[in-house]
Tab-separated table of C-alpha atoms in Angstrom:
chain	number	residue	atom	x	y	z
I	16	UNK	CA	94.983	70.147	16.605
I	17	UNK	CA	93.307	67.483	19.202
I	18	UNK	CA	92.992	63.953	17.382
I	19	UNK	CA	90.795	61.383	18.797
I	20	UNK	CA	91.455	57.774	18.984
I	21	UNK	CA	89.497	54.895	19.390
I	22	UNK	CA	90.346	52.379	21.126
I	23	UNK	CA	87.740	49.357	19.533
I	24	UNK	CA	86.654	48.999	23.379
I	25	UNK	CA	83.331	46.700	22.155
I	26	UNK	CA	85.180	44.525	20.171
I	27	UNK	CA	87.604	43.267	22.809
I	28	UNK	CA	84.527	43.188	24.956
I	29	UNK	CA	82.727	40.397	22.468
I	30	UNK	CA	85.973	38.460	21.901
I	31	UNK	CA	85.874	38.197	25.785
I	32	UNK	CA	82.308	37.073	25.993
I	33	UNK	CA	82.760	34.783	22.948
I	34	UNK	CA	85.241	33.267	25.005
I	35	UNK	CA	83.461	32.968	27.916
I	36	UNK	CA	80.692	31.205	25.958
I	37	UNK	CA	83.136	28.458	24.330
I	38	UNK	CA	84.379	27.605	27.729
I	39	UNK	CA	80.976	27.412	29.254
I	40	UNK	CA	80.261	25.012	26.072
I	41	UNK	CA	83.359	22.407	26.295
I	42	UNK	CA	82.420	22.699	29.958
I	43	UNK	CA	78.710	21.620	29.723
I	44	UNK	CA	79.488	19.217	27.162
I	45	UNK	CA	82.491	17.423	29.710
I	46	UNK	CA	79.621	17.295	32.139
I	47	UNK	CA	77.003	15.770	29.530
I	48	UNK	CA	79.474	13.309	28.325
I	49	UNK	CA	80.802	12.271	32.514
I	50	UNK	CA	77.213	12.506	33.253
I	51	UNK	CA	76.211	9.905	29.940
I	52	UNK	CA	79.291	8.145	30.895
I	53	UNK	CA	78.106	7.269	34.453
I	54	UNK	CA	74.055	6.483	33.162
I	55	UNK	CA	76.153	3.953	31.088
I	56	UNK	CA	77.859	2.150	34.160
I	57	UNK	CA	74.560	1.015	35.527
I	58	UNK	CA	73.056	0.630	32.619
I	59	UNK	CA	72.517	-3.157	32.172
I	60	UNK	CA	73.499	-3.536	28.602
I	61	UNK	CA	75.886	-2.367	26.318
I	62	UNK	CA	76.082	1.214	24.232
I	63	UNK	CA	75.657	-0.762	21.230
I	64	UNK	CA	72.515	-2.540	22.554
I	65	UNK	CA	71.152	1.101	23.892
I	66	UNK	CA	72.283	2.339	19.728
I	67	UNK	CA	69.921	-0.755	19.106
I	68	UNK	CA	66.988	0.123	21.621
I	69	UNK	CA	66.839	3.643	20.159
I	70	UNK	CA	66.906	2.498	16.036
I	71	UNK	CA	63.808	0.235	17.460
I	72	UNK	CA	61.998	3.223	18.816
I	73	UNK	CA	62.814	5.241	15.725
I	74	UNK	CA	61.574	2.446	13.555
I	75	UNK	CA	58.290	1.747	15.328
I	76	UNK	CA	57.381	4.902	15.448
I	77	UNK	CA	58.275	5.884	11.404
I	78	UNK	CA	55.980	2.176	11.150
I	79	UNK	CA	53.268	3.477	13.745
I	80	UNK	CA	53.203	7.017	11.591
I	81	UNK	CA	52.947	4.734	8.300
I	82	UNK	CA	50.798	2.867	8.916
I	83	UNK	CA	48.603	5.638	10.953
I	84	UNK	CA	48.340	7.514	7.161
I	85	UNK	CA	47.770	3.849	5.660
I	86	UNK	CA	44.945	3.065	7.368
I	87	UNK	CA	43.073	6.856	7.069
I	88	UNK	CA	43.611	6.197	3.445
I	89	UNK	CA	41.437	2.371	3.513
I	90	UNK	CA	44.652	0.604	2.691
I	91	UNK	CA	45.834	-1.672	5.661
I	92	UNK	CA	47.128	-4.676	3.665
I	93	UNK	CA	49.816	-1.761	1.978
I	94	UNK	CA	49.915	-0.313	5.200
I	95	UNK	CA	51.610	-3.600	6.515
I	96	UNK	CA	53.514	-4.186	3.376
I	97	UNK	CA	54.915	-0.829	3.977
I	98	UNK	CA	56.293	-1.368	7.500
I	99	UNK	CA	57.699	-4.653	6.670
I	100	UNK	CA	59.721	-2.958	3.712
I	101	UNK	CA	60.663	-0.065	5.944
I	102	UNK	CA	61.674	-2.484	9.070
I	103	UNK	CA	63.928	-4.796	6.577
I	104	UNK	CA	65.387	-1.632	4.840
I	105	UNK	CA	66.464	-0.181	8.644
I	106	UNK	CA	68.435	-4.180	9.233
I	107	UNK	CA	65.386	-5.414	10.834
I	108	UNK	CA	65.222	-8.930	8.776
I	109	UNK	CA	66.059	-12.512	8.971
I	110	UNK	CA	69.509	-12.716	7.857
I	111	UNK	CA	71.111	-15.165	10.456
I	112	UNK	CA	69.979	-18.058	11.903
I	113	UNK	CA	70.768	-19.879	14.995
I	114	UNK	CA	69.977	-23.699	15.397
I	115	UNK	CA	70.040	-25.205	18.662
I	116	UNK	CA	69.347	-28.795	19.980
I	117	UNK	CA	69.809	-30.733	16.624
I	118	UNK	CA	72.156	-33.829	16.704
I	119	UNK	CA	70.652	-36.637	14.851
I	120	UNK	CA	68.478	-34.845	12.087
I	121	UNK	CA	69.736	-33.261	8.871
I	122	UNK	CA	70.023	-29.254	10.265
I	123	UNK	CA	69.481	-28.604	6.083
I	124	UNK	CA	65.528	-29.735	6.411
I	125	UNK	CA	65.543	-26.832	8.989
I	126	UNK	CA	67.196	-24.226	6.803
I	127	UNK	CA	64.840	-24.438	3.905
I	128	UNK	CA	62.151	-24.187	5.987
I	129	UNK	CA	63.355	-20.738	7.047
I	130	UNK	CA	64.771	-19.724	3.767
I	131	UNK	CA	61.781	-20.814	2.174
I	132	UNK	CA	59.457	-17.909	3.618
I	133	UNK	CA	58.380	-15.230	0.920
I	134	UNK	CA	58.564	-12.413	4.102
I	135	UNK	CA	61.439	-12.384	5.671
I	136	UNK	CA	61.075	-8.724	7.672
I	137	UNK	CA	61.515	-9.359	11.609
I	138	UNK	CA	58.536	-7.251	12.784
I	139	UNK	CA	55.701	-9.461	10.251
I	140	UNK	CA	57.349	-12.682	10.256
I	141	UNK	CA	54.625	-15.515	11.478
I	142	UNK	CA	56.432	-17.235	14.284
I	143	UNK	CA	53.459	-19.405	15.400
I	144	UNK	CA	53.309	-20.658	11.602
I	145	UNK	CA	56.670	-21.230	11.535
I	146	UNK	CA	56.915	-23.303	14.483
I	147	UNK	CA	54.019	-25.315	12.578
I	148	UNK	CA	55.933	-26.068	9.498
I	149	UNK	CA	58.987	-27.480	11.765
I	150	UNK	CA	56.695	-29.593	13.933
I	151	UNK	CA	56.040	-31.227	10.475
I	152	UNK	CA	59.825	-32.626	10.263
I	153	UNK	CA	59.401	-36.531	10.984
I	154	UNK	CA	62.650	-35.804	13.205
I	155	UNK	CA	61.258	-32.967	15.359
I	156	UNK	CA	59.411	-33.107	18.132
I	157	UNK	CA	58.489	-29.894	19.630
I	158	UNK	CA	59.865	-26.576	17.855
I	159	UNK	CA	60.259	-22.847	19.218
I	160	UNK	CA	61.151	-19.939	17.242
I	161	UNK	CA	62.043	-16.839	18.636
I	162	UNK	CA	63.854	-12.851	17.661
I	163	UNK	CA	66.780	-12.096	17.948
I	164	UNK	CA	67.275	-8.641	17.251
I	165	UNK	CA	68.095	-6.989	14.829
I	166	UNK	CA	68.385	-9.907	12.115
I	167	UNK	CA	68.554	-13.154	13.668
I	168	UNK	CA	66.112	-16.148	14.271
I	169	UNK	CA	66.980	-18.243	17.127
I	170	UNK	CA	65.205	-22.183	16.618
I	171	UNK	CA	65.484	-24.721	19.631
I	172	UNK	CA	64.669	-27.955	18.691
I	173	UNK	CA	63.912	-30.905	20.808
I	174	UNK	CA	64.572	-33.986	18.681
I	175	UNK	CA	62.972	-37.485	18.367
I	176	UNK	CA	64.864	-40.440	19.722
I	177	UNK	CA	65.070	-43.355	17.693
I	178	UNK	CA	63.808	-46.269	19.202
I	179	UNK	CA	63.426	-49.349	17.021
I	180	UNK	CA	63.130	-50.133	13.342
I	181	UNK	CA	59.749	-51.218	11.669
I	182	UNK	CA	59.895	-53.971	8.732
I	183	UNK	CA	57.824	-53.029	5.664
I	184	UNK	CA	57.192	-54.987	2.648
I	185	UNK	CA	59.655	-53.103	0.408
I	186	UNK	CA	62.037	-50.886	3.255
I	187	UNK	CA	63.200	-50.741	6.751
I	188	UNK	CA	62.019	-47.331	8.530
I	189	UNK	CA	63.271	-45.883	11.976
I	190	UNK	CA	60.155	-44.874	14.466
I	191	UNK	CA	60.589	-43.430	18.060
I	192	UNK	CA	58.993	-44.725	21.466
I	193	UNK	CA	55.449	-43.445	20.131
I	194	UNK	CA	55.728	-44.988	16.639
I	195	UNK	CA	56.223	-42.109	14.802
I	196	UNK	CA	58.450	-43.082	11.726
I	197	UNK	CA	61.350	-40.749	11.285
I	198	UNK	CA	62.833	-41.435	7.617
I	199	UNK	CA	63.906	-44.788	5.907
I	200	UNK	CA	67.238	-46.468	6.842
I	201	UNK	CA	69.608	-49.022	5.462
I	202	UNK	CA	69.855	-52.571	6.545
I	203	UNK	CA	73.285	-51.647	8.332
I	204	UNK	CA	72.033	-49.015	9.697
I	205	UNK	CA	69.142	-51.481	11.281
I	206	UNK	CA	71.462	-54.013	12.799
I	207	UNK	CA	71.298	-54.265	16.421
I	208	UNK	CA	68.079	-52.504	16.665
I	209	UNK	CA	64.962	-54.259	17.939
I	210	UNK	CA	62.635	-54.852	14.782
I	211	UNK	CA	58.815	-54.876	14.454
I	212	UNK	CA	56.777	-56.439	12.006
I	213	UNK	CA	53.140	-56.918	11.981
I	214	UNK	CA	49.932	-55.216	10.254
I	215	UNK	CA	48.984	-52.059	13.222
I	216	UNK	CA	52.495	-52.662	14.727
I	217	UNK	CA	53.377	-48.747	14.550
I	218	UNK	CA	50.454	-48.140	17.079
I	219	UNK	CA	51.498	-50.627	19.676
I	220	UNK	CA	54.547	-49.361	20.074
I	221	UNK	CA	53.955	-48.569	23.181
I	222	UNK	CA	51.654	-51.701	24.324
I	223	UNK	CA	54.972	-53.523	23.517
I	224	UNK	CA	57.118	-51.488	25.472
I	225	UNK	CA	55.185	-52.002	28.966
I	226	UNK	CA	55.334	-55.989	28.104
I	227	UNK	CA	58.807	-55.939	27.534
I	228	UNK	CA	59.049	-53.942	30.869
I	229	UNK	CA	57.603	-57.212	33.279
I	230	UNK	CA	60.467	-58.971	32.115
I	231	UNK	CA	63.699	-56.490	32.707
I	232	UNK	CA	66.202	-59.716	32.204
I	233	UNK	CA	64.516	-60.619	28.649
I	234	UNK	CA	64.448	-57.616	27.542
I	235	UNK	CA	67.925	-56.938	26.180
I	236	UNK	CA	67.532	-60.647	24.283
I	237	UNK	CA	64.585	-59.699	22.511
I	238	UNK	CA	65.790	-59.398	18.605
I	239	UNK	CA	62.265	-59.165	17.070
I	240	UNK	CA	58.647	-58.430	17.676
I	241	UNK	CA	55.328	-59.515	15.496
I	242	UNK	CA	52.122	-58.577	16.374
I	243	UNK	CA	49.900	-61.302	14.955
I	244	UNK	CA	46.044	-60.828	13.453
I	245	UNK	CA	46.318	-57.580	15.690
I	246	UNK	CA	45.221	-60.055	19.055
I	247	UNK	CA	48.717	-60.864	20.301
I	248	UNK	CA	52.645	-60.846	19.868
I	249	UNK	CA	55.539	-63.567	19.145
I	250	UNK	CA	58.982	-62.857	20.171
I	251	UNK	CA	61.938	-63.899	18.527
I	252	UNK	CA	64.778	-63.894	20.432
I	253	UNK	CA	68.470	-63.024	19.650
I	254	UNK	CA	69.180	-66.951	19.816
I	255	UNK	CA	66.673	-67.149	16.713
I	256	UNK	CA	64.445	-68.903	18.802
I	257	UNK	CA	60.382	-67.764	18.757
I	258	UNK	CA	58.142	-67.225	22.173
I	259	UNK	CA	54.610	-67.486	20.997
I	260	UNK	CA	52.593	-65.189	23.973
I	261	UNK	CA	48.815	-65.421	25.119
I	262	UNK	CA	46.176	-62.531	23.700
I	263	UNK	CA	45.477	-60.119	26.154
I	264	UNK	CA	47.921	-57.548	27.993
I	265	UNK	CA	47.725	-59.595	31.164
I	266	UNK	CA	48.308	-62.727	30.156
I	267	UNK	CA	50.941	-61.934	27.431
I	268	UNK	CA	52.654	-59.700	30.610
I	269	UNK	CA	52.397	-63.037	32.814
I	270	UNK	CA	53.289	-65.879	30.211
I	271	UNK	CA	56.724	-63.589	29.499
I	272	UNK	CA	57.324	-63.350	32.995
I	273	UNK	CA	56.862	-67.201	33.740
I	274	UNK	CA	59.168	-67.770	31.153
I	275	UNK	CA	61.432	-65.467	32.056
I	276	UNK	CA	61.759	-67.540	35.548
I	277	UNK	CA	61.880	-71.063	33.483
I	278	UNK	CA	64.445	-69.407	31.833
I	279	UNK	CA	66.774	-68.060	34.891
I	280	UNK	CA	66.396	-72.007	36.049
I	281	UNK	CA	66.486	-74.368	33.044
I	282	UNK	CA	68.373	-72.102	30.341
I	283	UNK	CA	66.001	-72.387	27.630
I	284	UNK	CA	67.502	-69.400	25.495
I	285	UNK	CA	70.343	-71.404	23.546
I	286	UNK	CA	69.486	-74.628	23.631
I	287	UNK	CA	67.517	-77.052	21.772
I	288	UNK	CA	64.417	-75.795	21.665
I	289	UNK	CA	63.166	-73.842	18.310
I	290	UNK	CA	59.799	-72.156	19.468
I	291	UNK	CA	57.658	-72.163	22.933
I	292	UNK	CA	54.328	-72.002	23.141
I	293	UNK	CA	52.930	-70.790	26.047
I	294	UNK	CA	49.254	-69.821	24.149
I	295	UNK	CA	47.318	-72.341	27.035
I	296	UNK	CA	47.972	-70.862	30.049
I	297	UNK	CA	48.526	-74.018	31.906
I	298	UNK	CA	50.972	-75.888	30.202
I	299	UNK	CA	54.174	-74.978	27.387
I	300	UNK	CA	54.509	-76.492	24.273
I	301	UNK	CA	57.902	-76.570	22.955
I	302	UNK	CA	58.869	-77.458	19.305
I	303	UNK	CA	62.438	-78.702	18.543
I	304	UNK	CA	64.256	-78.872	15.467
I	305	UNK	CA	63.910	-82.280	13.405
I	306	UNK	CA	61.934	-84.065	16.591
I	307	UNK	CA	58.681	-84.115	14.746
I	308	UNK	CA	60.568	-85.860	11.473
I	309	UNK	CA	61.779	-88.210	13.651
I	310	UNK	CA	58.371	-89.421	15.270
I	311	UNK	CA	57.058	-89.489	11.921
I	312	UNK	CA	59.863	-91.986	11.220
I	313	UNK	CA	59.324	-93.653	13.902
I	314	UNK	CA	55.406	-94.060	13.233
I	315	UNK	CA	56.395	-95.393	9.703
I	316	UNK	CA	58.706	-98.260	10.950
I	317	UNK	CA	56.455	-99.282	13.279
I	318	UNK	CA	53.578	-99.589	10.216
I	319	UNK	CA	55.642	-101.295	8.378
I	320	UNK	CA	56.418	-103.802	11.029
I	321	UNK	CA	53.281	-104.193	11.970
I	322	UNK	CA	52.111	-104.718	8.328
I	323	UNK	CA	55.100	-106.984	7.296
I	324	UNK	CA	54.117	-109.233	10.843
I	325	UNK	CA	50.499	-109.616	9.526
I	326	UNK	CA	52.158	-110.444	6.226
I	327	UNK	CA	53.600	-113.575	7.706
I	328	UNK	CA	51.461	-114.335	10.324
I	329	UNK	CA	49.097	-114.752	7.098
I	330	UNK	CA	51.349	-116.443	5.240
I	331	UNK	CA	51.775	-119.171	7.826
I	332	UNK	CA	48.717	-119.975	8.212
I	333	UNK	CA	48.027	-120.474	4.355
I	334	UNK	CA	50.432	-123.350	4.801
I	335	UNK	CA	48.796	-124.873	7.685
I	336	UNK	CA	45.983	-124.694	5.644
């Protein structure tokens, strides 16, 4: 009796194909990957920052599609809350911070600033506004605030310089070229520094600079500076002696820069000489130290002899008499 057999001929058929499929898979997917591989060599940034680039593009358009549906419903203010708490949810918030150009200042005023914002999310945070708030530091003199993706702030900071120290009635503060006063300082901390005093000195900051300028050599000496009834200035030297200068920039610029010249001749800085007075333009009037006390002294003998010789010239001729 004739048996038949079979052989399972379709089965060994698919295992082949199946085969043939799985090696035309791992073989498409070695290409992909060499092909990814060599996009990735001329790409000019990293496969992190391209991981980066593509969560952006996710998240803007997951914001785009929120707020799309926010503002079809007549809600834009939640449509904006929304994104922010979707962009700081995907990473996308301020959570590092990096300072630049700060040396003098106290980097702390800067941080609170920052810190100190209710919304935090990168894609709604006010940079112009910020900027504002640290152009308010006394210290700071121009601000910019830029992103960082995909949680960092980068601030650059161009500082004031101090410049000199200006004398008030109950503290010494520090003040730039321009007068602006940048916080409140200890004597110590003041020594050395050029000092202004002076109702309106703040604003002539500046005025006093270009004087100082026509005389480069007198410059260095110069300890103090008053401006007096807001018409004119008196130096006072490092030697603790006082130059009393014309009203007017010209004239103040000229009498400091005649003196200047008396000085490089006669050596008036150091010597005898308490204050100069160079207020009438044609002619210097210098005080010194005790000289005035004297010619009163003098004056007094001389009445006194004078009245003790009419004394006996009187007496004398009573006698005659």
């Amino acid at each position: 009796m004739a048996q038949t057999i079979k052989r399972g001929g379709k089965g060994v058929r698919r295992a082949a194909a199946a085969r043939t499929t799985q090696r035309k898979v791992q073989t498409a997917r070695k290409q992909t990957g060499s092909l990814l591989d060599s996009v990735m060599v001329w790409m000019p940034f990293s496969e992190e920052t391209l991981h980066r680039i593509v969560m952006l593009l996710i998240l803007g358009v997951t914001v785009a599609i929120v707020w799309t549906v926010a503002v079809l419903a007549g809600v834009p203010a939640l449509a904006s809350e929304q994104a922010a708490l979707i962009a700081s949810d995907a990473g996308f918030k301020v959570s590092h911070l990096e300072v630049r150009g700060v040396n003098r200042m106290n980097e702390q005023k800067i941080y609170e600033k920052i810190l100190g914002q209710n919304d935090r999310a990168m894609t709604t945070l006010n940079l112009a506004a910020l900027r504002d708030e640290l152009n308010a530091i006394s210290w700071v003199k121009d601000a910019r605030v830029s992103r960082k993706l995909p949680d960092t702030l980068v601030i650059d900071i161009v500082e004031r310089s101090p410049h000199a120290v200006l004398r008030k009635p109950d503290r010494l503060v520090l003040i730039d070229d321009t007068g602006a006063e940048l916080e409140t300082v200890k004597p110590d901390r003041a020594k050395g520094m050029l000092v202004l005093t002076g109702l309106g000195v703040g604003k002539r900051v500046q005025d006093l600079t270009h004087l100082l300028d026509a005389a480069p050599a007198l410059k260095p000496q110069v300890a103090e500076a008053e401006w007096v009834g807001n018409r004119r200035w008196n130096l006072t030297f490092k030697t603790g002696q006082i130059l009393v200068l014309p009203e007017g920039d010209e004239k103040s610029a000229g009498a400091l820069l005649s003196f200047a010249r008396m000085d490089g001749v006669n050596r008036l800085l150091g010597g005898k000489v308490a204050a100069f007075d160079m207020r009438a333009g044609d002619r210097i009037y210098m005080r010194v130290p005790g000289h005035a006390e004297e010619q009163a002294e003098e004056k007094r003998a001389a009445a006194q002899a004078k009245a003790e010789a009419k004394r006996i010239a009187a007496a004398a001729r009573a006698d005659e008499g």
